[in-house]
Amino acid sequence: MIPTFFWTIATKYQCLNGNRHQAVKGMNKRLNVETQDLLFIHSPVHPLPLEHWVRAACKAVDLGLVKRIGLSNCNANQVARAVAAAKAQGKRICANQVLFSLLDYNSPALQDMLKVCAAEDIKIVGFSPIGQGLLTEGLTEEGMKGIRMAMMTGLRWGDGGLNTLRSEIEMIAKRCKRSMAQVCIKWSIHKGAIPLVGVRRTKHAEDAVAAASNEWDLSAEEIQRLDVAALDRSTLEKPGEARPGCSCSRTEGRATHGPANNAPVLQEALLWPAA
């Protein structure tokens, strides 16, 4: 069975100078909507404190430009600060978009952040659930050199932990008669995350849809084995509070869609409960 889909509009902003609310209006205009469903504050790497951008996002909600506020790449302390800033404005943080996969699940920084988010009912939107190909079939030494996630996590060809993890995923995939990607995405769903799946080929879309299907599942034992084999290569320790000289004014707006039961989502797509 394929889950029912509905549309959600989500965008991001980062290091906005000038009139940030005009920038949000511009995104809405390009998306042909008056109000977007979810606005992510893209990374805590800004020339001004995180609280400043949270207050700006809260104002966007008051202006009817945005329905919900999300974070991106925030660690436990930054999430707590953002929550406090939003509460002071009578608002709440609804999501945190972070690297969430078997590459970083056992990271103390990730686990600390998950605890804060769980306490505040903040949904995890997990990008790179298959590690940009690090956790799929056909990985080669030459191919790994071009994978950005390998550089972000410091992984190298022949890494013992990665080899063990890949072997575990491969064994479970063969037993389930599924691809390694489908196993990774299904695992992410079981952890309560909303997988953000990059789709560049038909096979990528097929894997995402198949992982969403309730025609198959991972056993509790298989999930436990994956938990144990997972690595601790989180990127949450890396972003700083400010980037000196940052003057970027890029905005992004993407129409997105996602399934209605915590299933994985397609390129830059999000699941979110209907308003």
PDB file of N, CA, C and O in Angstrom, residues 64-91:
ATOM      1  N   GLY A  64       1.331  36.737   9.036  1.00  0.00           N
ATOM      2  CA  GLY A  64       0.594  35.818   8.180  1.00  0.00           C
ATOM      3  C   GLY A  64       1.394  35.277   7.015  1.00  0.00           C
ATOM      4  O   GLY A  64       0.824  34.704   6.084  1.00  0.00           O
ATOM      5  N   LEU A  65       2.725  35.433   7.064  1.00  0.00           N
ATOM      6  CA  LEU A  65       3.577  34.954   5.980  1.00  0.00           C
ATOM      7  C   LEU A  65       3.970  33.495   6.150  1.00  0.00           C
ATOM      8  O   LEU A  65       4.293  32.814   5.176  1.00  0.00           O
ATOM      9  N   VAL A  66       3.949  33.028   7.394  1.00  0.00           N
ATOM     10  CA  VAL A  66       4.436  31.692   7.737  1.00  0.00           C
ATOM     11  C   VAL A  66       3.499  31.085   8.774  1.00  0.00           C
ATOM     12  O   VAL A  66       2.969  31.801   9.636  1.00  0.00           O
ATOM     13  N   LYS A  67       3.301  29.770   8.703  1.00  0.00           N
ATOM     14  CA  LYS A  67       2.486  29.087   9.706  1.00  0.00           C
ATOM     15  C   LYS A  67       3.328  28.517  10.839  1.00  0.00           C
ATOM     16  O   LYS A  67       2.935  28.580  11.997  1.00  0.00           O
ATOM     17  N   ARG A  68       4.471  27.923  10.489  1.00  0.00           N
ATOM     18  CA  ARG A  68       5.284  27.236  11.483  1.00  0.00           C
ATOM     19  C   ARG A  68       6.754  27.593  11.314  1.00  0.00           C
ATOM     20  O   ARG A  68       7.195  27.940  10.219  1.00  0.00           O
ATOM     21  N   ILE A  69       7.524  27.425  12.403  1.00  0.00           N
ATOM     22  CA  ILE A  69       8.944  27.771  12.414  1.00  0.00           C
ATOM     23  C   ILE A  69       9.776  26.519  12.657  1.00  0.00           C
ATOM     24  O   ILE A  69       9.480  25.728  13.558  1.00  0.00           O
ATOM     25  N   GLY A  70      10.815  26.361  11.855  1.00  0.00           N
ATOM     26  CA  GLY A  70      11.738  25.253  12.041  1.00  0.00           C
ATOM     27  C   GLY A  70      13.174  25.730  12.133  1.00  0.00           C
ATOM     28  O   GLY A  70      13.489  26.882  11.802  1.00  0.00           O
ATOM     29  N   LEU A  71      14.041  24.852  12.593  1.00  0.00           N
ATOM     30  CA  LEU A  71      15.473  25.122  12.685  1.00  0.00           C
ATOM     31  C   LEU A  71      16.211  24.202  11.713  1.00  0.00           C
ATOM     32  O   LEU A  71      15.640  23.270  11.168  1.00  0.00           O
ATOM     33  N   SER A  72      17.489  24.472  11.528  1.00  0.00           N
ATOM     34  CA  SER A  72      18.304  23.601  10.690  1.00  0.00           C
ATOM     35  C   SER A  72      19.700  23.495  11.283  1.00  0.00           C
ATOM     36  O   SER A  72      20.335  24.511  11.582  1.00  0.00           O
ATOM     37  N   ASN A  73      20.156  22.263  11.509  1.00  0.00           N
ATOM     38  CA  ASN A  73      21.513  21.988  11.995  1.00  0.00           C
ATOM     39  C   ASN A  73      21.797  22.559  13.379  1.00  0.00           C
ATOM     40  O   ASN A  73      22.925  22.933  13.681  1.00  0.00           O
ATOM     41  N   CYS A  74      20.793  22.620  14.212  1.00  0.00           N
ATOM     42  CA  CYS A  74      20.976  23.136  15.568  1.00  0.00           C
ATOM     43  C   CYS A  74      21.230  22.001  16.548  1.00  0.00           C
ATOM     44  O   CYS A  74      20.546  20.975  16.525  1.00  0.00           O
ATOM     45  N   ASN A  75      22.224  22.211  17.448  1.00  0.00           N
ATOM     46  CA  ASN A  75      22.508  21.213  18.461  1.00  0.00           C
ATOM     47  C   ASN A  75      21.587  21.419  19.666  1.00  0.00           C
ATOM     48  O   ASN A  75      20.702  22.284  19.646  1.00  0.00           O
ATOM     49  N   ALA A  76      21.799  20.646  20.729  1.00  0.00           N
ATOM     50  CA  ALA A  76      20.885  20.674  21.873  1.00  0.00           C
ATOM     51  C   ALA A  76      20.784  22.062  22.488  1.00  0.00           C
ATOM     52  O   ALA A  76      19.683  22.561  22.767  1.00  0.00           O
ATOM     53  N   ASN A  77      21.922  22.711  22.703  1.00  0.00           N
ATOM     54  CA  ASN A  77      21.916  24.040  23.311  1.00  0.00           C
ATOM     55  C   ASN A  77      21.223  25.059  22.424  1.00  0.00           C
ATOM     56  O   ASN A  77      20.441  25.894  22.901  1.00  0.00           O
ATOM     57  N   GLN A  78      21.482  24.992  21.132  1.00  0.00           N
ATOM     58  CA  GLN A  78      20.875  25.941  20.205  1.00  0.00           C
ATOM     59  C   GLN A  78      19.372  25.719  20.086  1.00  0.00           C
ATOM     60  O   GLN A  78      18.601  26.682  19.988  1.00  0.00           O
ATOM     61  N   VAL A  79      18.937  24.466  20.114  1.00  0.00           N
ATOM     62  CA  VAL A  79      17.501  24.189  20.089  1.00  0.00           C
ATOM     63  C   VAL A  79      16.840  24.779  21.327  1.00  0.00           C
ATOM     64  O   VAL A  79      15.785  25.423  21.238  1.00  0.00           O
ATOM     65  N   ALA A  80      17.450  24.573  22.491  1.00  0.00           N
ATOM     66  CA  ALA A  80      16.878  25.092  23.739  1.00  0.00           C
ATOM     67  C   ALA A  80      16.778  26.617  23.703  1.00  0.00           C
ATOM     68  O   ALA A  80      15.776  27.202  24.141  1.00  0.00           O
ATOM     69  N   ARG A  81      17.796  27.268  23.175  1.00  0.00           N
ATOM     70  CA  ARG A  81      17.769  28.729  23.061  1.00  0.00           C
ATOM     71  C   ARG A  81      16.672  29.188  22.108  1.00  0.00           C
ATOM     72  O   ARG A  81      15.951  30.162  22.388  1.00  0.00           O
ATOM     73  N   ALA A  82      16.543  28.511  20.982  1.00  0.00           N
ATOM     74  CA  ALA A  82      15.516  28.873  20.008  1.00  0.00           C
ATOM     75  C   ALA A  82      14.123  28.671  20.594  1.00  0.00           C
ATOM     76  O   ALA A  82      13.227  29.492  20.378  1.00  0.00           O
ATOM     77  N   VAL A  83      13.945  27.588  21.332  1.00  0.00           N
ATOM     78  CA  VAL A  83      12.656  27.321  21.967  1.00  0.00           C
ATOM     79  C   VAL A  83      12.295  28.436  22.934  1.00  0.00           C
ATOM     80  O   VAL A  83      11.161  28.939  22.947  1.00  0.00           O
ATOM     81  N   ALA A  84      13.267  28.860  23.743  1.00  0.00           N
ATOM     82  CA  ALA A  84      13.021  29.929  24.716  1.00  0.00           C
ATOM     83  C   ALA A  84      12.669  31.237  24.020  1.00  0.00           C
ATOM     84  O   ALA A  84      11.756  31.959  24.444  1.00  0.00           O
ATOM     85  N   ALA A  85      13.392  31.544  22.935  1.00  0.00           N
ATOM     86  CA  ALA A  85      13.128  32.777  22.197  1.00  0.00           C
ATOM     87  C   ALA A  85      11.736  32.753  21.559  1.00  0.00           C
ATOM     88  O   ALA A  85      11.024  33.763  21.546  1.00  0.00           O
ATOM     89  N   ALA A  86      11.340  31.592  21.034  1.00  0.00           N
ATOM     90  CA  ALA A  86      10.020  31.473  20.413  1.00  0.00           C
ATOM     91  C   ALA A  86       8.917  31.568  21.462  1.00  0.00           C
ATOM     92  O   ALA A  86       7.892  32.242  21.251  1.00  0.00           O
ATOM     93  N   LYS A  87       9.115  30.921  22.602  1.00  0.00           N
ATOM     94  CA  LYS A  87       8.105  30.959  23.662  1.00  0.00           C
ATOM     95  C   LYS A  87       7.894  32.383  24.167  1.00  0.00           C
ATOM     96  O   LYS A  87       6.768  32.772  24.518  1.00  0.00           O
ATOM     97  N   ALA A  88       8.968  33.171  24.198  1.00  0.00           N
ATOM     98  CA  ALA A  88       8.857  34.561  24.637  1.00  0.00           C
ATOM     99  C   ALA A  88       7.956  35.370  23.705  1.00  0.00           C
ATOM    100  O   ALA A  88       7.399  36.396  24.107  1.00  0.00           O
ATOM    101  N   GLN A  89       7.809  34.887  22.468  1.00  0.00           N
ATOM    102  CA  GLN A  89       6.952  35.552  21.486  1.00  0.00           C
ATOM    103  C   GLN A  89       5.606  34.840  21.342  1.00  0.00           C
ATOM    104  O   GLN A  89       4.829  35.141  20.430  1.00  0.00           O
ATOM    105  N   GLY A  90       5.359  33.877  22.226  1.00  0.00           N
ATOM    106  CA  GLY A  90       4.107  33.128  22.145  1.00  0.00           C
ATOM    107  C   GLY A  90       4.069  32.129  21.012  1.00  0.00           C
ATOM    108  O   GLY A  90       2.991  31.728  20.555  1.00  0.00           O
ATOM    109  N   LYS A  91       5.233  31.691  20.533  1.00  0.00           N
ATOM    110  CA  LYS A  91       5.314  30.751  19.409  1.00  0.00           C
ATOM    111  C   LYS A  91       6.089  29.510  19.836  1.00  0.00           C
ATOM    112  O   LYS A  91       6.603  29.439  20.946  1.00  0.00           O
TER     113      LYS A  91
END
